[in-house]
Coordinates of C-alpha atoms and ligand atoms in Angstrom, one line a residue:
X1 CA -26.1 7.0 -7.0
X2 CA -24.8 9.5 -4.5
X3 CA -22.0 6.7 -3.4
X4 CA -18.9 6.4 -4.6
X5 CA -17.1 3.1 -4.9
X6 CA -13.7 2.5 -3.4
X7 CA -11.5 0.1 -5.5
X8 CA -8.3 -0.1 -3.9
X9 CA -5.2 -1.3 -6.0
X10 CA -2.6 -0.9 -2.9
X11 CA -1.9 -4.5 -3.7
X12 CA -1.6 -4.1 -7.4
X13 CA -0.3 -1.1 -8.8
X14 CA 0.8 0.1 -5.5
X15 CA 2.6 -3.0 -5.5
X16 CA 4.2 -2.5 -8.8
X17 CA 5.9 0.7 -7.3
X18 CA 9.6 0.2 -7.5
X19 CA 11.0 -1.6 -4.5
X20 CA 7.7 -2.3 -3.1
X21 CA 7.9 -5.5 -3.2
X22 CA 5.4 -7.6 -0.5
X23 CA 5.2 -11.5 0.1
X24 CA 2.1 -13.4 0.5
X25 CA 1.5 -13.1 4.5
X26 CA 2.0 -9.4 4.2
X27 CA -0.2 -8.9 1.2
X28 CA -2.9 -10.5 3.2
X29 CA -2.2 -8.3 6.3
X30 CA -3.3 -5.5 4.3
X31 CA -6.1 -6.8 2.6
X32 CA -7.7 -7.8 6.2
X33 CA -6.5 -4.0 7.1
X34 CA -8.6 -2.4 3.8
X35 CA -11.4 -4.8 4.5
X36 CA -11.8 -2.7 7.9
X37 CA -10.9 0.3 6.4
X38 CA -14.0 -0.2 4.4
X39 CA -13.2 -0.6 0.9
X40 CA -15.7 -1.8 -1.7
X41 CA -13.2 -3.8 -4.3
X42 CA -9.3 -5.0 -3.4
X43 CA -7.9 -5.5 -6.9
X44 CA -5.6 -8.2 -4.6
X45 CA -2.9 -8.7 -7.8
X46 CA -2.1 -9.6 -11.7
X47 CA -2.3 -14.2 -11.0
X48 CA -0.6 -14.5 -14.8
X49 CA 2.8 -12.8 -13.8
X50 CA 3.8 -14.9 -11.1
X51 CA 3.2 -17.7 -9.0
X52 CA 3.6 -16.3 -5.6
X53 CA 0.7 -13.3 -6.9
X54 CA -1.6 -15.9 -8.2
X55 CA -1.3 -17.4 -4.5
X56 CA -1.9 -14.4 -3.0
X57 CA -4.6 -12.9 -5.1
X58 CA -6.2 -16.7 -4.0
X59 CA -5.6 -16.5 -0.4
X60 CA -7.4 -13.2 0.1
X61 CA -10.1 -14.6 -2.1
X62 CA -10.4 -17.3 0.2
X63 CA -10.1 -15.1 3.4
X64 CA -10.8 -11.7 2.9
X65 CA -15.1 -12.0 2.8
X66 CA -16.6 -8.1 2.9
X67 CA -15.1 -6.8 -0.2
X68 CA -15.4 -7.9 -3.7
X69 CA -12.2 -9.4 -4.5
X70 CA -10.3 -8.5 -8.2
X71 CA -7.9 -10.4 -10.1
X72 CA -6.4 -8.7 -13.1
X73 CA -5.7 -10.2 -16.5
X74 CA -4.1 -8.5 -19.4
X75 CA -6.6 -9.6 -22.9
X76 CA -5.2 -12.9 -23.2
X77 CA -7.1 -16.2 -22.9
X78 CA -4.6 -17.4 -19.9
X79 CA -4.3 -14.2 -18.3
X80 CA -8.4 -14.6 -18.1
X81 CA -8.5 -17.9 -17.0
X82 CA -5.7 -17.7 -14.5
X83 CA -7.3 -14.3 -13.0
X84 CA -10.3 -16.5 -12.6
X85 CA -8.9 -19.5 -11.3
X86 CA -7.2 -17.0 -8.3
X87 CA -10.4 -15.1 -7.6
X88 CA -13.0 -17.7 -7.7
X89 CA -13.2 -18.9 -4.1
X90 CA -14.2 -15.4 -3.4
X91 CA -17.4 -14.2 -1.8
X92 CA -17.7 -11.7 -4.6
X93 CA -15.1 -12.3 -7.2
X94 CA -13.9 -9.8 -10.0
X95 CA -12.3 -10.1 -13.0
X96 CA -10.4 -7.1 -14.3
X97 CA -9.2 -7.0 -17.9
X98 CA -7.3 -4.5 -19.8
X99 CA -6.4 -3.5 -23.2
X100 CA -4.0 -0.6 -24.6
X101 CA -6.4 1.6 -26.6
X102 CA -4.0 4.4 -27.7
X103 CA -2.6 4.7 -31.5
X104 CA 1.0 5.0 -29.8
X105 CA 0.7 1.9 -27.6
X106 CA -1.5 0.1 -30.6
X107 CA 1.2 1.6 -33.2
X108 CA 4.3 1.4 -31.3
X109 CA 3.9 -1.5 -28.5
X110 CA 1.3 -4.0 -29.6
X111 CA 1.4 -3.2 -33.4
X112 CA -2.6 -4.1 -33.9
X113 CA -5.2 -1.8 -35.6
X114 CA -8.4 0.0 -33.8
X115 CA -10.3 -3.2 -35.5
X116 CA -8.5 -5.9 -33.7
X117 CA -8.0 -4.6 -30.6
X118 CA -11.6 -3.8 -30.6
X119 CA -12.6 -7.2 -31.3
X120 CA -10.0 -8.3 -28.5
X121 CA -11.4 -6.2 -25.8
X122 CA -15.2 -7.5 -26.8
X123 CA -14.2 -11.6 -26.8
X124 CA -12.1 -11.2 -23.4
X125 CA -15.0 -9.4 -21.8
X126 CA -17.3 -12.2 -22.9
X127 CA -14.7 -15.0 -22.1
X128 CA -14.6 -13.3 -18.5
X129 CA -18.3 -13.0 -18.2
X130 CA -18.9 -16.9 -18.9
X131 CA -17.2 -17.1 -15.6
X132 CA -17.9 -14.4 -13.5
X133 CA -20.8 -11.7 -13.5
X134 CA -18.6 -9.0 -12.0
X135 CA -16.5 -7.9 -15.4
X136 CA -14.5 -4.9 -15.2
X137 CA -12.8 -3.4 -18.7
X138 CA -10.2 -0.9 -19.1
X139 CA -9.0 0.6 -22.4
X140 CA -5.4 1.3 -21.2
X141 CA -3.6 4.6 -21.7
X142 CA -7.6 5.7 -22.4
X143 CA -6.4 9.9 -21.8
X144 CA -4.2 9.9 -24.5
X145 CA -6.9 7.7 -26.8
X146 CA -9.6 9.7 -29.3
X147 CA -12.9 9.9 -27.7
X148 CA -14.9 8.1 -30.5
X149 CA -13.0 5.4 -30.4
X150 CA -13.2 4.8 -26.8
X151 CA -16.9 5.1 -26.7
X152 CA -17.0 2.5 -29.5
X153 CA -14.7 -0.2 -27.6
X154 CA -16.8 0.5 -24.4
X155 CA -20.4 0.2 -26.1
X156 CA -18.7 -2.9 -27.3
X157 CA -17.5 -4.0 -23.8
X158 CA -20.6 -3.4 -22.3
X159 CA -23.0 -5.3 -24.7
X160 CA -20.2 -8.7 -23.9
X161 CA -21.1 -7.8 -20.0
X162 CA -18.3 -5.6 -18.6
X163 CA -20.6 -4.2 -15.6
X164 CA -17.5 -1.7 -14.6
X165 CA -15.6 0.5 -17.5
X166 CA -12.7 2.2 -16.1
X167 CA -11.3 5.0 -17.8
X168 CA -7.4 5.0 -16.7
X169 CA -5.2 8.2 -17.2
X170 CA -1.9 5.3 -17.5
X171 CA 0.5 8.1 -18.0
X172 CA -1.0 10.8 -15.6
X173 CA -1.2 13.4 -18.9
X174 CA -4.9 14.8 -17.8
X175 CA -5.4 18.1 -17.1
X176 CA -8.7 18.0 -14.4
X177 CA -11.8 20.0 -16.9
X178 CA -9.7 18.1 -20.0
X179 CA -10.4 14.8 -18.6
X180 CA -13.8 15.5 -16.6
X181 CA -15.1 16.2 -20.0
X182 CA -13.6 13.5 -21.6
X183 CA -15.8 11.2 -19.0
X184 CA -19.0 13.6 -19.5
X185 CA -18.9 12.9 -23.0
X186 CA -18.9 9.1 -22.6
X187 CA -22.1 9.1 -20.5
X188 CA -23.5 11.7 -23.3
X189 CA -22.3 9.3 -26.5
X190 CA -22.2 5.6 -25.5
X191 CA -25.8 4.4 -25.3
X192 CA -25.6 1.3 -23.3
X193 CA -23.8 3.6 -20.6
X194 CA -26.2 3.1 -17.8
X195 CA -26.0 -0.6 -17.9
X196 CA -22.1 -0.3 -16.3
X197 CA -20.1 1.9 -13.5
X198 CA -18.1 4.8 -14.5
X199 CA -14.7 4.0 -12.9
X200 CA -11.6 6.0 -12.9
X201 CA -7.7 5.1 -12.3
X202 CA -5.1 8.0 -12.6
X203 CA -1.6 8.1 -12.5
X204 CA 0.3 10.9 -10.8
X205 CA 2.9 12.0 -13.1
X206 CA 2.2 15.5 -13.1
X207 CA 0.6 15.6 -9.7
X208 CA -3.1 15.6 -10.8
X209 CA -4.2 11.9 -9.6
X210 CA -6.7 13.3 -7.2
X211 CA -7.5 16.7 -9.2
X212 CA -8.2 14.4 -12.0
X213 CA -10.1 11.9 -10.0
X214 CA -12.7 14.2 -8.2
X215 CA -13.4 16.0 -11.6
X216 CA -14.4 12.5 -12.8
X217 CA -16.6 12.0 -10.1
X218 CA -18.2 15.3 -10.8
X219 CA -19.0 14.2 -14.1
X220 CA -20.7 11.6 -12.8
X221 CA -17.7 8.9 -12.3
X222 CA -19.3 6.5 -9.5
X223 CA -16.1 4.3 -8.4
X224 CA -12.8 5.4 -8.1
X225 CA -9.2 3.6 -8.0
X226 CA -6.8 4.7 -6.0
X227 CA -3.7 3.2 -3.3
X228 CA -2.8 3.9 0.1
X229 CA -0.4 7.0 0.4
X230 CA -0.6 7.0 -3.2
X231 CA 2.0 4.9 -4.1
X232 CA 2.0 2.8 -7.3
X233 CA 3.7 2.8 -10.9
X234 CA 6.4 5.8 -11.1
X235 CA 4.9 8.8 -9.3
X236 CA 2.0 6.8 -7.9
X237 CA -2.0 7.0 -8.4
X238 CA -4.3 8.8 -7.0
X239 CA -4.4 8.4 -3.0
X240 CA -7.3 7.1 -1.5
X241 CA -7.0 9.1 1.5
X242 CA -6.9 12.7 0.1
X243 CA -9.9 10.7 -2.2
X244 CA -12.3 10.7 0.9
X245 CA -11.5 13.0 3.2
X246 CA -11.8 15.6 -0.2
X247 CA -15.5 13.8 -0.4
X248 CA -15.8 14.5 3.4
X249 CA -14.7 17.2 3.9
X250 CA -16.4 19.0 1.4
X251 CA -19.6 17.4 1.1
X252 CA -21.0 20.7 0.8
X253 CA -20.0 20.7 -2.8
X254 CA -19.8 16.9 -3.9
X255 CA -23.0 15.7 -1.8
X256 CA -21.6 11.8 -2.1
X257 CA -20.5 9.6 0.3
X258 CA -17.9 6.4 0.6
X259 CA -18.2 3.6 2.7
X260 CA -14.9 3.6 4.3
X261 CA -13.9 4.2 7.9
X262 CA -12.1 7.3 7.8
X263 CA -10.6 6.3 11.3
X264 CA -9.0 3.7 10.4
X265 CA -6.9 5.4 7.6
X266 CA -3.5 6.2 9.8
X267 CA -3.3 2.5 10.8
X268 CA -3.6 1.4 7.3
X269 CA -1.1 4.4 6.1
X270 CA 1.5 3.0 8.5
X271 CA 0.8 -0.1 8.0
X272 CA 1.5 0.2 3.9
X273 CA 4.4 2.0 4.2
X274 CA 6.3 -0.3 7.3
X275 CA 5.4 -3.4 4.8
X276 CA 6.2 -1.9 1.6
X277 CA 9.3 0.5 3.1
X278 CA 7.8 3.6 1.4
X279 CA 8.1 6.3 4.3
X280 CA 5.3 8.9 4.1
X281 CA 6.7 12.6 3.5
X282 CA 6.3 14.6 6.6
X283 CA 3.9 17.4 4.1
X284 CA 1.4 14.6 2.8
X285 CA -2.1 15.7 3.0
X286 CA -4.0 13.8 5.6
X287 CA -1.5 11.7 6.8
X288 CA 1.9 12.9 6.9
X289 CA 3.8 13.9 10.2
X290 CA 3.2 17.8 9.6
X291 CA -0.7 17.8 8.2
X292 CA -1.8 18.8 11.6
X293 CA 1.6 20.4 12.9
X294 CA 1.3 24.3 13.1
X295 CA 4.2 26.0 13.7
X296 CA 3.4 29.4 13.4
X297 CA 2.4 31.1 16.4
X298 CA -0.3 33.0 14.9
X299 CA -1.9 29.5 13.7
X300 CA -1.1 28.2 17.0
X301 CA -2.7 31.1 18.7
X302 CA -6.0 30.1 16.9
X303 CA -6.5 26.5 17.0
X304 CA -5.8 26.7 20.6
X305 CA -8.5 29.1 20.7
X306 CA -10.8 27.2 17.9
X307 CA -9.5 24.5 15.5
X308 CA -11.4 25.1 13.1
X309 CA -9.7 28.5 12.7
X310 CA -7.0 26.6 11.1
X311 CA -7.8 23.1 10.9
X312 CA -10.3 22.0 8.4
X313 CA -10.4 18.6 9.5
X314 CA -10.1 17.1 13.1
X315 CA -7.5 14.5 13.1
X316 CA -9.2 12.1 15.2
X317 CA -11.3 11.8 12.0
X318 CA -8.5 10.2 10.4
X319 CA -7.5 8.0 13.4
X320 CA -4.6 9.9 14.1
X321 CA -3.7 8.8 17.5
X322 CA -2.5 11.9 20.5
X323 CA 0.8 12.2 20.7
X324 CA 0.5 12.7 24.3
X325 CA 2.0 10.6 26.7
X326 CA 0.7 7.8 28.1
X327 CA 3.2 4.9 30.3
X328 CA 6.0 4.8 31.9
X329 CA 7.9 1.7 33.4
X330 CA 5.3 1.6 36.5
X331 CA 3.0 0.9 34.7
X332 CA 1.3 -2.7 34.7
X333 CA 0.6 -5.4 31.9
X334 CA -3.2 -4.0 32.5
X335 CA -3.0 -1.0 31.4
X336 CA -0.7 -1.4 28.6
X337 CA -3.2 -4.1 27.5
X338 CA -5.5 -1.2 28.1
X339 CA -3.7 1.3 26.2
X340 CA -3.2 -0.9 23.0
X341 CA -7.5 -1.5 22.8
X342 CA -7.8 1.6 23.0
X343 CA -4.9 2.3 20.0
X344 CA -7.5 -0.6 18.4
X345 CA -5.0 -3.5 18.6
X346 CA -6.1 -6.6 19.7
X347 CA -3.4 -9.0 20.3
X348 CA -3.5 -13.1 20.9
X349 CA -2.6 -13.8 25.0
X350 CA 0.8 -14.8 23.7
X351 CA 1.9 -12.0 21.5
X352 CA 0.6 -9.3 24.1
X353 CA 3.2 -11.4 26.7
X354 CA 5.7 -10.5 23.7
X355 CA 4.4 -7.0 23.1
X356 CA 4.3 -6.3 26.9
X357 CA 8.1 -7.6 27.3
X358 CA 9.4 -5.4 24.9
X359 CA 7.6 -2.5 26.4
X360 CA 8.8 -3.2 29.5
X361 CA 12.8 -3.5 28.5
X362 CA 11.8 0.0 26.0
X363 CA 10.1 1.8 29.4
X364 CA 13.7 0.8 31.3
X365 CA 15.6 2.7 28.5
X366 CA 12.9 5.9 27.5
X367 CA 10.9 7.0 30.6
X368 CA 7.8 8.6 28.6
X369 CA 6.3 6.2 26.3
X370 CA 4.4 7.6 23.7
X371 CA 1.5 6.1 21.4
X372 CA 4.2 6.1 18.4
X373 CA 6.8 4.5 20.3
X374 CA 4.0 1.6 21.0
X375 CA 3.1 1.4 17.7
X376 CA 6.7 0.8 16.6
X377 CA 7.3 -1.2 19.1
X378 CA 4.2 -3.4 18.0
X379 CA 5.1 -3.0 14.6
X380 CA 8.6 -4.2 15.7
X381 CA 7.1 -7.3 17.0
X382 CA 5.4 -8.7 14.0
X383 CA 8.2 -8.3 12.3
X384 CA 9.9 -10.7 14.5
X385 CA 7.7 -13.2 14.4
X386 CA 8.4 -13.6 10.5
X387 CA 11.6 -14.1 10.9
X388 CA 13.6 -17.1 9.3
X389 CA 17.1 -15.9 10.8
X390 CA 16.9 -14.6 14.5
X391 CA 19.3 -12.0 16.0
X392 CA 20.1 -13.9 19.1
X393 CA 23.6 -11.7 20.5
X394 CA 24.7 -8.6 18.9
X395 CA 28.2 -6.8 20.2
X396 CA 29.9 -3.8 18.5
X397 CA 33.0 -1.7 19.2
X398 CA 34.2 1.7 17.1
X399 CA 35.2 5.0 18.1
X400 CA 37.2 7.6 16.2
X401 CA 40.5 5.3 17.1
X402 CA 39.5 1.6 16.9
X403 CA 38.9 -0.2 14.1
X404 CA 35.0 -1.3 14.0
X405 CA 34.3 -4.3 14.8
X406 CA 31.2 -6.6 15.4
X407 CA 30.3 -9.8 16.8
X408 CA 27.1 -11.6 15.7
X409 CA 25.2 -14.3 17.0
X410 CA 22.8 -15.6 14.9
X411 CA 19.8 -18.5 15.1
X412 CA 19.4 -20.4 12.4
X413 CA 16.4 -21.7 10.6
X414 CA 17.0 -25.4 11.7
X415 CA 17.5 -23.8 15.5
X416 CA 21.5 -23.7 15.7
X417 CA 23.1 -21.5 17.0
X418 CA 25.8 -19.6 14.8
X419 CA 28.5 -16.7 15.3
X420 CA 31.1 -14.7 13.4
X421 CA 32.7 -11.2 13.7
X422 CA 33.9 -8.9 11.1
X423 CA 35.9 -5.3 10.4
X424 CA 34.0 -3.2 8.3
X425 CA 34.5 1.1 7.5
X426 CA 32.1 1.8 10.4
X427 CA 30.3 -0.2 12.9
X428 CA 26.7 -1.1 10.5
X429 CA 29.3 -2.0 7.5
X430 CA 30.6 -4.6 10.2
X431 CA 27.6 -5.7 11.4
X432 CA 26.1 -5.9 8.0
X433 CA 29.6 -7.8 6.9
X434 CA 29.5 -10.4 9.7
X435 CA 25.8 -11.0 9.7
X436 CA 26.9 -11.9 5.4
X437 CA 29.3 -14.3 6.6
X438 CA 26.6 -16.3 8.3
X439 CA 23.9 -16.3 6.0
X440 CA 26.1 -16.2 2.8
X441 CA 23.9 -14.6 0.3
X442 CA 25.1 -11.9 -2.0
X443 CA 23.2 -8.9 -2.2
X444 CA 23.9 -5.0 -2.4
X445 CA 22.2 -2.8 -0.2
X446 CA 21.0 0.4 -2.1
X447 CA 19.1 2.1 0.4
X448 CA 19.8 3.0 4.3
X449 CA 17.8 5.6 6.4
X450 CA 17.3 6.1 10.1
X451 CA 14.4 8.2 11.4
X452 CA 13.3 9.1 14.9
X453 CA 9.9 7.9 15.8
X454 CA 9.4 10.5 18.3
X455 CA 11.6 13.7 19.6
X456 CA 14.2 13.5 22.2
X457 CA 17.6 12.0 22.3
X458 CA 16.1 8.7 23.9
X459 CA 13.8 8.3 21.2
X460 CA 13.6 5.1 19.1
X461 CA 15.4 4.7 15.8
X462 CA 14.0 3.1 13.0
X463 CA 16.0 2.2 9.7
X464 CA 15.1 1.4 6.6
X465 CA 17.1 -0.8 4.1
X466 CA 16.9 -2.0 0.9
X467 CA 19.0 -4.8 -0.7
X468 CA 19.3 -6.0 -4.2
X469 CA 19.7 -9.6 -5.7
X470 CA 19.3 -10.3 -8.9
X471 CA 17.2 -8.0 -10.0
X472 CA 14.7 -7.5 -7.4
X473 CA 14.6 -5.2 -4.3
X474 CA 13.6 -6.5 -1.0
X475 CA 13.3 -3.7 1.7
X476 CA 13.8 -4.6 5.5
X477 CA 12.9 -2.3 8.5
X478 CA 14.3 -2.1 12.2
X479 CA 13.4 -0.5 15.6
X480 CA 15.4 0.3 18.8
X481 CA 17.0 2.8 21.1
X482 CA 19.9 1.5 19.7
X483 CA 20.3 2.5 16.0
X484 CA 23.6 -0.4 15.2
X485 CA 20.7 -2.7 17.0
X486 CA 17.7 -1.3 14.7
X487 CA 20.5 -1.6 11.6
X488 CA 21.1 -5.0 12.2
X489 CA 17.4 -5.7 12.7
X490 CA 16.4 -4.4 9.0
X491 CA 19.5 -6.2 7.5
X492 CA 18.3 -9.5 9.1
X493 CA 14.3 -8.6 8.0
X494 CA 15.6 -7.7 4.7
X495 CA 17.5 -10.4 4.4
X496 CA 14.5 -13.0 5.9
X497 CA 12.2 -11.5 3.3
X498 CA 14.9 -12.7 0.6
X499 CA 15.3 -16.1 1.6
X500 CA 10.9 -16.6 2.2
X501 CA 10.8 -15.2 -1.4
X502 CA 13.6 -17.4 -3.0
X503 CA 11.6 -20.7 -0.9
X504 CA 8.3 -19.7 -1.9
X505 CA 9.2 -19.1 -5.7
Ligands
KIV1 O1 -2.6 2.5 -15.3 C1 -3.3 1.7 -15.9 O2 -3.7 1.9 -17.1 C2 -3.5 0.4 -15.3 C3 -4.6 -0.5 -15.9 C4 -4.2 -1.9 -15.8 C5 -5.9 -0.2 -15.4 O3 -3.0 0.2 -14.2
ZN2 ZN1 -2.2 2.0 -13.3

């Protein structure tokens, strides 16, 4: 097979990144997003840990129709039957089960011998396969596991109809040749091998999830899991988008191909990271600010003269749109509607009136407007239309002399209309203090940044918060000219995100 399948667990372990937290609606917005991306699996969530996941592992079963559709289950009967129950309505459903394999986790976590957890693995496969024909296994903490023993548990897996056997580096210990021989020697010992996929799934703890992952595809791995921006448990997994440009790029030497889009990865990369609140650092490959920056004047010199002299990939590949600019506040509703098919958004009659309001009152306050700036402006707008809480009137005073103040004015679910004002240290503690007063729920933020979307001192600001309530993180992001404004904005869209959680359950 000289394809490689794309199993994308942005949802799930990416997901399980700390602070990433996404409701339902969003989780579906990037599902739709990876189904045009191209991916060949969404593993959409774990249904037996929560309600709200088993409700959105079953509403992109329902909607999400290209991709085959996985629901993961720990090697429990309910876990099984509840990862089922989620993914059934799905064009192609999967059922994804896993089972610690180690001696450490078997000794020191689920306190079982080889014998048992052997025999668990094989009857969770087969209780999975009476329901669905798709059956993926994975011996958990598998690098850190003795060879024969793996082989044994996947010849056993296999012969109770896993179709997928997934060989995950839980701890990201693997050393690249260490673990590519490691999967060479399970397609040379188990002898039902041909009868199921060799996946992958590494973590990044020593920065080797994509080292890792391409040596396993050497060796003849055939699907690989991986997230967007490569965020997931503790340092992440291995990132889909170094994943396939690598296999692009230098199909010279790996002579495979993937099925994704490539030019739709920088809308999905944003995408993930406005909805989670993980900001991309500016030195990612492929999609951070700087991967196609040169600042050195002898680079510079050369890609003006050929790009290839120092650019090995072209970053329209990657759907990296021009920085250059493109409106000002002459310009009409046409060609902003214009601009925005050709950025590949297609937005409902009503929400391009939205979209083309905001541009207008953002062209009055910036005169270039730059394909970022439209993107966070967009990106601005669908946050608003989530909202449970609406910023109606906002009004601030501070200065090195007065004591900060702000005045808020607040809509309220029900349509009321509510104020208050506050002191605070400075004029986003006020703000943050009066908009409290209002919506009276206790939480403590423990995380504020701004950033600049573009250069210059008009440029927009966008913050990103996070707040805390019992236990769980909800992040919240912001955009304006006016950073108090874009504070206030993530507060409330933190805050929103809070109270749709606590509804929902
Ligand atoms: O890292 C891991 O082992 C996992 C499994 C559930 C595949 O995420
Ligand atoms: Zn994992």
């Amino acid at each position: 097979m000289d394809r490689v399948i794309i199993f994308d667990t942005t949802l799930r372990d990416g997901e399980q990144a700390a602070g990433g937290t996404l409701n339902i609606q969003e989780k579906l917005q990037i599902a739709r997003r990876l189904e045009k991306l191209g991916v060949d699996v969404i593993e959409a969530g774990f249904p037996i840990t929560s309600p709200g996941d088993y409700e959105a592992v079953r509403l992109i079963a329902k909607e999400v129709r290209t991709p085959v559709i996985c629901g993961l289950a720990h090697a429990s009967p309910e876990a099984v039957d509840r990862a089922w129950e989620a993914v059934k309505v799905a064009a192609r459903p999967r059922i994804h089960v896993f089972l610690s394999a180690s001696d450490i986790h078997l000794m020191y976590q689920l306190k079982r011998s080889r014998e048992e957890i052997l025999e668990m693995a094989r009857s969770m496969v087969a209780r999975a396969k009476k329901y669905a024909d798709d059956v993926e296994f994975s011996p958990m903490d598998a690098s850190r596991t003795e060879p024969e023993y793996i082989h044994q548990v996947l010849r056993a897996v296999i012969d109770a109809g896993a179709t997928t056997v997934n060989i995950p580096d839980t701890v990201g210990y693997a050393i690249p040749e260490e673990f590519g021989r490691r999967i060479a020697g399970i397609f040379r010992s188990v002898p039902n091998i041909s009868r199921a996929v060799v996946s992958v799934h590494c973590h990044n703890d020593l920065g080797l999830a994509v080292a890792n992952s391409l040596e396993a595809i050497k060796q003849g791995a055939r699907q690989v899991e991986c997230t967007i921006n490569g965020i997931g448990e503790r340092a992440g997994n291995a990132s889909q988008e170094e994943i396939v440009m690598a296999l692009r790029t230098r199909r010279d030497f790996f002579n495979l191909t993937t099925g994704i889009d490539t030019t739709q990865i920088y809308k999905t990369s944003r995408l993930v990271s406005e909805l989670t609140g993980f900001v991309v650092q500016p030195n990612k490959a492929i999609i951070g600010a700087n991967a196609f920056r040169h600042e050195s004047g002898i680079h510079q010199d050369g890609v003006i003269k050929m790009p290839i002299t120092y650019e090995i990939m072209d970053p329209k590949a990657v759907g990296i749109p021009a920085s250059s600019l493109v409106l000002g506040k002459l310009s009409g509703r046409h060609a902003f509607k214009a601009r925005l098919a050709e950025m590949g958004y297609s937005l409902s009659e009503e929400d391009l009136n939205r979209a083309f309001q905001a541009f207008k009152e953002l062209a009055d306050k910036k005169k270039e407007v730059t394909d970022k700036d439209i993107e966070s402006l967009i990106a601005e707008e669908q946050r608003t239309v989530s909202e449970v809480y609406h910023i109606d009137r906002l009004q601030v005073t501070c200065g090195d002399r007065g004591i900060p103040t702000a005045a808020v004015r607040l809509v309220a679910p029900d349509g009321q209309v509510v104020a208050d004002a506050a002191l605070g240290t400075g004029p986003v503690d006020a703000v943050y203090k009066a908009i409290n007063r209002l919506v009276g729920v206790p939480n403590k933020l423990t995380e504020f940044s701004v950033n600049s979307v573009t250069e210059g001192i008009d440029a927009i600001g966008e913050v990103l918060i996070r707040i805390e309530t019992d236990g769980t993180t909800y992040t919240g992001r912001g955009a304006d000219t006016d950073i108090i404004v874009a504070s206030a904005k993530a507060y409330m869209n933190a805050l929103n995100r809070l109270l749709t959680a606590k509804k929902t359950g």
